[in-house]
Amino acid sequence: MAWVHDTGYAPAYDHTGYPVSVLLDGTETASSSARTASEVIGWRSACECGWRGMEFYPRSEWPSRTGSAPDGVDGWETGTAAFAEWERHLDRVLPELAVHDLARQLADVEERLEAAVQAARFAGLSWSRIGAVAGTTPLRAAHRWEPPGQHSRATAPDRSAVCDLHRPRGPHGSP
């Protein structure tokens, strides 16, 4: 099985990973045929860029009737073993990959959050309630998620509350 980091970051496509079979003579092959199945002594992680993993998975500890890497060695389903070692390789050769992936995830979450806020507003929730559950003020919630051109009471200044600095004062500083 081949591993591809498929999140849209083009340089990652130059790093397809896979478990290689290590043969009796020390050579490696990306796949096992009926001819070579009996010659497989184990596996290691590999990348098409030429990188090879340090960890060796001996067939004596990881039985395989076909000579192909068993799931426990492949590790794709569990994020372990050869797959995990290849992912660490990606982290080293493409340190910006995590930034790319997290930025994409953040954009997806922000889009879902905006849709959830719009659904909550459609259901009648106030900016006060939305701000409270989002961990912000009603004014900030409205500024962040209110569609352009709409002005709710949360975004309009509260003219009923006059700042103490602007209230007329008596002769001794009292209101």
PDB file of C-alpha atoms in Angstrom:
ATOM      1  CA  MET A   1       0.000   0.000   0.000  1.00  0.00           C
ATOM      2  CA  ALA A   2       1.247   3.495  -0.825  1.00  0.00           C
ATOM      3  CA  TRP A   3       0.756   6.492   1.463  1.00  0.00           C
ATOM      4  CA  VAL A   4       0.019   9.929   0.039  1.00  0.00           C
ATOM      5  CA  HIS A   5      -0.333  13.069   2.131  1.00  0.00           C
ATOM      6  CA  ASP A   6      -3.316  14.372   0.206  1.00  0.00           C
ATOM      7  CA  THR A   7      -4.234  17.777   1.632  1.00  0.00           C
ATOM      8  CA  GLY A   8      -3.526  19.799  -1.477  1.00  0.00           C
ATOM      9  CA  TYR A   9       0.047  20.860  -0.705  1.00  0.00           C
ATOM     10  CA  ALA A  10       1.861  20.116  -3.982  1.00  0.00           C
ATOM     11  CA  PRO A  11       5.385  19.475  -2.578  1.00  0.00           C
ATOM     12  CA  ALA A  12       3.968  16.643  -0.445  1.00  0.00           C
ATOM     13  CA  TYR A  13       3.086  14.718  -3.617  1.00  0.00           C
ATOM     14  CA  ASP A  14       6.817  14.222  -4.212  1.00  0.00           C
ATOM     15  CA  HIS A  15       6.895  12.097  -1.044  1.00  0.00           C
ATOM     16  CA  THR A  16       4.723   9.055  -1.579  1.00  0.00           C
ATOM     17  CA  GLY A  17       5.567   6.557   1.123  1.00  0.00           C
ATOM     18  CA  TYR A  18       5.262   2.793   1.346  1.00  0.00           C
ATOM     19  CA  PRO A  19       6.711  -0.194   3.184  1.00  0.00           C
ATOM     20  CA  VAL A  20       9.525  -1.815   1.202  1.00  0.00           C
ATOM     21  CA  SER A  21      10.240  -5.514   1.441  1.00  0.00           C
ATOM     22  CA  VAL A  22      13.785  -6.370   2.458  1.00  0.00           C
ATOM     23  CA  LEU A  23      14.989  -9.549   0.735  1.00  0.00           C
ATOM     24  CA  LEU A  24      17.463 -12.217   1.829  1.00  0.00           C
ATOM     25  CA  ASP A  25      20.264 -10.582  -0.173  1.00  0.00           C
ATOM     26  CA  GLY A  26      19.607  -7.170   1.468  1.00  0.00           C
ATOM     27  CA  THR A  27      17.957  -5.609  -1.574  1.00  0.00           C
ATOM     28  CA  GLU A  28      14.578  -3.931  -1.354  1.00  0.00           C
ATOM     29  CA  THR A  29      11.478  -4.174  -3.453  1.00  0.00           C
ATOM     30  CA  ALA A  30       8.349  -2.027  -3.290  1.00  0.00           C
ATOM     31  CA  SER A  31       6.090  -5.011  -3.914  1.00  0.00           C
ATOM     32  CA  SER A  32       6.205  -8.718  -3.321  1.00  0.00           C
ATOM     33  CA  SER A  33       5.620 -11.122  -6.158  1.00  0.00           C
ATOM     34  CA  ALA A  34       5.134 -14.860  -5.877  1.00  0.00           C
ATOM     35  CA  ARG A  35       8.795 -15.195  -6.866  1.00  0.00           C
ATOM     36  CA  THR A  36      10.106 -12.956  -4.104  1.00  0.00           C
ATOM     37  CA  ALA A  37       7.556 -13.708  -1.339  1.00  0.00           C
ATOM     38  CA  SER A  38       9.705 -16.470   0.134  1.00  0.00           C
ATOM     39  CA  GLU A  39      12.786 -14.211   0.050  1.00  0.00           C
ATOM     40  CA  VAL A  40      11.232 -11.424   2.172  1.00  0.00           C
ATOM     41  CA  ILE A  41      12.920 -11.230   5.573  1.00  0.00           C
ATOM     42  CA  GLY A  42      11.224  -8.034   6.720  1.00  0.00           C
ATOM     43  CA  TRP A  43      10.177  -4.483   5.897  1.00  0.00           C
ATOM     44  CA  ARG A  44      11.107  -0.864   6.410  1.00  0.00           C
ATOM     45  CA  SER A  45       9.486   2.471   5.652  1.00  0.00           C
ATOM     46  CA  ALA A  46      10.422   4.195   2.401  1.00  0.00           C
ATOM     47  CA  CYS A  47       9.665   7.294   0.366  1.00  0.00           C
ATOM     48  CA  GLU A  48       9.856   7.842  -3.370  1.00  0.00           C
ATOM     49  CA  CYS A  49      12.323  10.682  -2.709  1.00  0.00           C
ATOM     50  CA  GLY A  50      14.881   8.017  -1.754  1.00  0.00           C
ATOM     51  CA  TRP A  51      14.560   8.236   2.038  1.00  0.00           C
ATOM     52  CA  ARG A  52      14.541   4.971   3.989  1.00  0.00           C
ATOM     53  CA  GLY A  53      13.419   4.490   7.562  1.00  0.00           C
ATOM     54  CA  MET A  54      15.768   3.241  10.263  1.00  0.00           C
ATOM     55  CA  GLU A  55      13.328   0.807  11.863  1.00  0.00           C
ATOM     56  CA  PHE A  56      13.433  -2.766  10.535  1.00  0.00           C
ATOM     57  CA  TYR A  57      10.390  -4.999  10.993  1.00  0.00           C
ATOM     58  CA  PRO A  58      11.572  -8.641  10.805  1.00  0.00           C
ATOM     59  CA  ARG A  59       9.223 -11.150   9.220  1.00  0.00           C
ATOM     60  CA  SER A  60      10.018 -13.538  12.057  1.00  0.00           C
ATOM     61  CA  GLU A  61       8.174 -11.147  14.417  1.00  0.00           C
ATOM     62  CA  TRP A  62       5.559 -10.057  11.877  1.00  0.00           C
ATOM     63  CA  PRO A  63       4.394 -13.169  10.006  1.00  0.00           C
ATOM     64  CA  SER A  64       3.134 -12.803   6.437  1.00  0.00           C
ATOM     65  CA  ARG A  65       2.065 -15.659   4.173  1.00  0.00           C
ATOM     66  CA  THR A  66       2.259 -13.462   1.057  1.00  0.00           C
ATOM     67  CA  GLY A  67       5.463 -11.547   1.752  1.00  0.00           C
ATOM     68  CA  SER A  68       3.518  -8.262   1.869  1.00  0.00           C
ATOM     69  CA  ALA A  69       3.850  -6.093   4.948  1.00  0.00           C
ATOM     70  CA  PRO A  70       1.137  -7.014   7.457  1.00  0.00           C
ATOM     71  CA  ASP A  71      -1.171  -4.248   8.723  1.00  0.00           C
ATOM     72  CA  GLY A  72       0.796  -4.002  11.970  1.00  0.00           C
ATOM     73  CA  VAL A  73       3.946  -3.126  10.012  1.00  0.00           C
ATOM     74  CA  ASP A  74       2.240  -0.962   7.392  1.00  0.00           C
ATOM     75  CA  GLY A  75       0.607   1.101  10.155  1.00  0.00           C
ATOM     76  CA  TRP A  76      -1.621   3.204   7.904  1.00  0.00           C
ATOM     77  CA  GLU A  77      -4.857   2.259   9.675  1.00  0.00           C
ATOM     78  CA  THR A  78      -3.467   2.970  13.138  1.00  0.00           C
ATOM     79  CA  GLY A  79      -0.963   5.742  12.383  1.00  0.00           C
ATOM     80  CA  THR A  80       1.860   3.598  13.761  1.00  0.00           C
ATOM     81  CA  ALA A  81       4.895   1.579  12.658  1.00  0.00           C
ATOM     82  CA  ALA A  82       6.265   2.237   9.144  1.00  0.00           C
ATOM     83  CA  PHE A  83       3.565   4.788   8.355  1.00  0.00           C
ATOM     84  CA  ALA A  84       4.372   6.835  11.483  1.00  0.00           C
ATOM     85  CA  GLU A  85       8.065   6.803  10.620  1.00  0.00           C
ATOM     86  CA  TRP A  86       7.266   8.088   7.102  1.00  0.00           C
ATOM     87  CA  GLU A  87       5.104  10.864   8.596  1.00  0.00           C
ATOM     88  CA  ARG A  88       8.049  11.947  10.771  1.00  0.00           C
ATOM     89  CA  HIS A  89      10.121  12.055   7.562  1.00  0.00           C
ATOM     90  CA  LEU A  90       7.508  14.393   6.034  1.00  0.00           C
ATOM     91  CA  ASP A  91       7.700  16.638   9.110  1.00  0.00           C
ATOM     92  CA  ARG A  92      11.474  16.949   8.659  1.00  0.00           C
ATOM     93  CA  VAL A  93      11.581  17.533   4.893  1.00  0.00           C
ATOM     94  CA  LEU A  94       8.431  19.690   4.714  1.00  0.00           C
ATOM     95  CA  PRO A  95       8.235  21.627   8.003  1.00  0.00           C
ATOM     96  CA  GLU A  96       5.716  23.988   6.391  1.00  0.00           C
ATOM     97  CA  LEU A  97       3.314  21.099   5.742  1.00  0.00           C
ATOM     98  CA  ALA A  98       1.832  21.314   9.250  1.00  0.00           C
ATOM     99  CA  VAL A  99       1.213  25.059   8.761  1.00  0.00           C
ATOM    100  CA  HIS A 100      -0.559  24.354   5.469  1.00  0.00           C
ATOM    101  CA  ASP A 101      -2.678  21.564   6.918  1.00  0.00           C
ATOM    102  CA  LEU A 102      -3.649  23.471  10.061  1.00  0.00           C
ATOM    103  CA  ALA A 103      -4.510  26.601   8.060  1.00  0.00           C
ATOM    104  CA  ARG A 104      -6.824  24.493   5.878  1.00  0.00           C
ATOM    105  CA  GLN A 105      -8.420  22.925   8.945  1.00  0.00           C
ATOM    106  CA  LEU A 106      -8.869  26.335  10.539  1.00  0.00           C
ATOM    107  CA  ALA A 107     -10.515  27.714   7.394  1.00  0.00           C
ATOM    108  CA  ASP A 108     -12.877  24.715   7.344  1.00  0.00           C
ATOM    109  CA  VAL A 109     -13.753  25.165  11.025  1.00  0.00           C
ATOM    110  CA  GLU A 110     -14.292  28.920  10.581  1.00  0.00           C
ATOM    111  CA  GLU A 111     -16.643  28.238   7.665  1.00  0.00           C
ATOM    112  CA  ARG A 112     -18.610  25.717   9.736  1.00  0.00           C
ATOM    113  CA  LEU A 113     -18.697  28.124  12.693  1.00  0.00           C
ATOM    114  CA  GLU A 114     -20.048  30.935  10.528  1.00  0.00           C
ATOM    115  CA  ALA A 115     -22.776  28.632   9.201  1.00  0.00           C
ATOM    116  CA  ALA A 116     -23.642  27.569  12.764  1.00  0.00           C
ATOM    117  CA  VAL A 117     -23.879  31.207  13.887  1.00  0.00           C
ATOM    118  CA  GLN A 118     -26.133  32.056  10.948  1.00  0.00           C
ATOM    119  CA  ALA A 119     -28.342  29.057  11.787  1.00  0.00           C
ATOM    120  CA  ALA A 120     -28.475  30.162  15.438  1.00  0.00           C
ATOM    121  CA  ARG A 121     -29.448  33.697  14.409  1.00  0.00           C
ATOM    122  CA  PHE A 122     -32.107  32.299  12.066  1.00  0.00           C
ATOM    123  CA  ALA A 123     -33.431  30.271  15.020  1.00  0.00           C
ATOM    124  CA  GLY A 124     -33.751  33.515  16.991  1.00  0.00           C
ATOM    125  CA  LEU A 125     -30.692  33.470  19.236  1.00  0.00           C
ATOM    126  CA  SER A 126     -29.472  36.881  20.349  1.00  0.00           C
ATOM    127  CA  TRP A 127     -25.954  38.185  19.877  1.00  0.00           C
ATOM    128  CA  SER A 128     -25.686  38.073  23.680  1.00  0.00           C
ATOM    129  CA  ARG A 129     -26.316  34.324  23.723  1.00  0.00           C
ATOM    130  CA  ILE A 130     -24.069  33.663  20.721  1.00  0.00           C
ATOM    131  CA  GLY A 131     -21.314  35.800  22.219  1.00  0.00           C
ATOM    132  CA  ALA A 132     -21.612  33.951  25.538  1.00  0.00           C
ATOM    133  CA  VAL A 133     -21.314  30.481  23.991  1.00  0.00           C
ATOM    134  CA  ALA A 134     -18.490  31.652  21.691  1.00  0.00           C
ATOM    135  CA  GLY A 135     -16.571  33.148  24.609  1.00  0.00           C
ATOM    136  CA  THR A 136     -16.818  36.747  23.459  1.00  0.00           C
ATOM    137  CA  THR A 137     -18.986  39.814  23.884  1.00  0.00           C
ATOM    138  CA  PRO A 138     -22.241  40.369  21.997  1.00  0.00           C
ATOM    139  CA  LEU A 139     -20.658  43.311  20.178  1.00  0.00           C
ATOM    140  CA  ARG A 140     -17.628  41.291  19.036  1.00  0.00           C
ATOM    141  CA  ALA A 141     -19.856  38.381  17.999  1.00  0.00           C
ATOM    142  CA  ALA A 142     -22.030  40.675  15.903  1.00  0.00           C
ATOM    143  CA  HIS A 143     -19.011  42.394  14.320  1.00  0.00           C
ATOM    144  CA  ARG A 144     -17.466  39.042  13.454  1.00  0.00           C
ATOM    145  CA  TRP A 145     -20.487  37.174  12.122  1.00  0.00           C
ATOM    146  CA  GLU A 146     -23.162  39.687  11.161  1.00  0.00           C
ATOM    147  CA  PRO A 147     -23.624  39.804   7.387  1.00  0.00           C
ATOM    148  CA  PRO A 148     -22.421  43.072   5.811  1.00  0.00           C
ATOM    149  CA  GLY A 149     -25.068  45.772   5.531  1.00  0.00           C
ATOM    150  CA  GLN A 150     -27.061  44.602   8.530  1.00  0.00           C
ATOM    151  CA  HIS A 151     -26.985  46.533  11.755  1.00  0.00           C
ATOM    152  CA  SER A 152     -28.398  44.999  14.874  1.00  0.00           C
ATOM    153  CA  ARG A 153     -28.707  46.517  18.295  1.00  0.00           C
ATOM    154  CA  ALA A 154     -25.544  44.689  19.301  1.00  0.00           C
ATOM    155  CA  THR A 155     -23.516  46.709  16.794  1.00  0.00           C
ATOM    156  CA  ALA A 156     -25.149  50.081  17.415  1.00  0.00           C
ATOM    157  CA  PRO A 157     -23.747  52.163  20.266  1.00  0.00           C
ATOM    158  CA  ASP A 158     -25.899  52.205  23.390  1.00  0.00           C
ATOM    159  CA  ARG A 159     -26.917  55.858  23.650  1.00  0.00           C
ATOM    160  CA  SER A 160     -28.833  55.347  26.904  1.00  0.00           C
ATOM    161  CA  ALA A 161     -25.673  54.793  28.906  1.00  0.00           C
ATOM    162  CA  VAL A 162     -23.812  58.067  29.240  1.00  0.00           C
ATOM    163  CA  CYS A 163     -20.253  57.943  30.468  1.00  0.00           C
ATOM    164  CA  ASP A 164     -19.698  59.548  33.884  1.00  0.00           C
ATOM    165  CA  LEU A 165     -17.124  61.884  32.352  1.00  0.00           C
ATOM    166  CA  HIS A 166     -19.817  63.584  30.292  1.00  0.00           C
ATOM    167  CA  ARG A 167     -22.478  63.994  32.967  1.00  0.00           C
ATOM    168  CA  PRO A 168     -22.925  67.464  34.371  1.00  0.00           C
ATOM    169  CA  ARG A 169     -21.362  67.776  37.813  1.00  0.00           C
ATOM    170  CA  GLY A 170     -22.402  69.820  40.789  1.00  0.00           C
ATOM    171  CA  PRO A 171     -20.155  72.294  42.618  1.00  0.00           C
ATOM    172  CA  HIS A 172     -18.427  69.552  44.647  1.00  0.00           C
ATOM    173  CA  GLY A 173     -18.003  67.057  41.815  1.00  0.00           C
ATOM    174  CA  SER A 174     -21.229  65.200  42.578  1.00  0.00           C
ATOM    175  CA  PRO A 175     -23.704  64.522  39.767  1.00  0.00           C
TER     176      PRO A 175
END
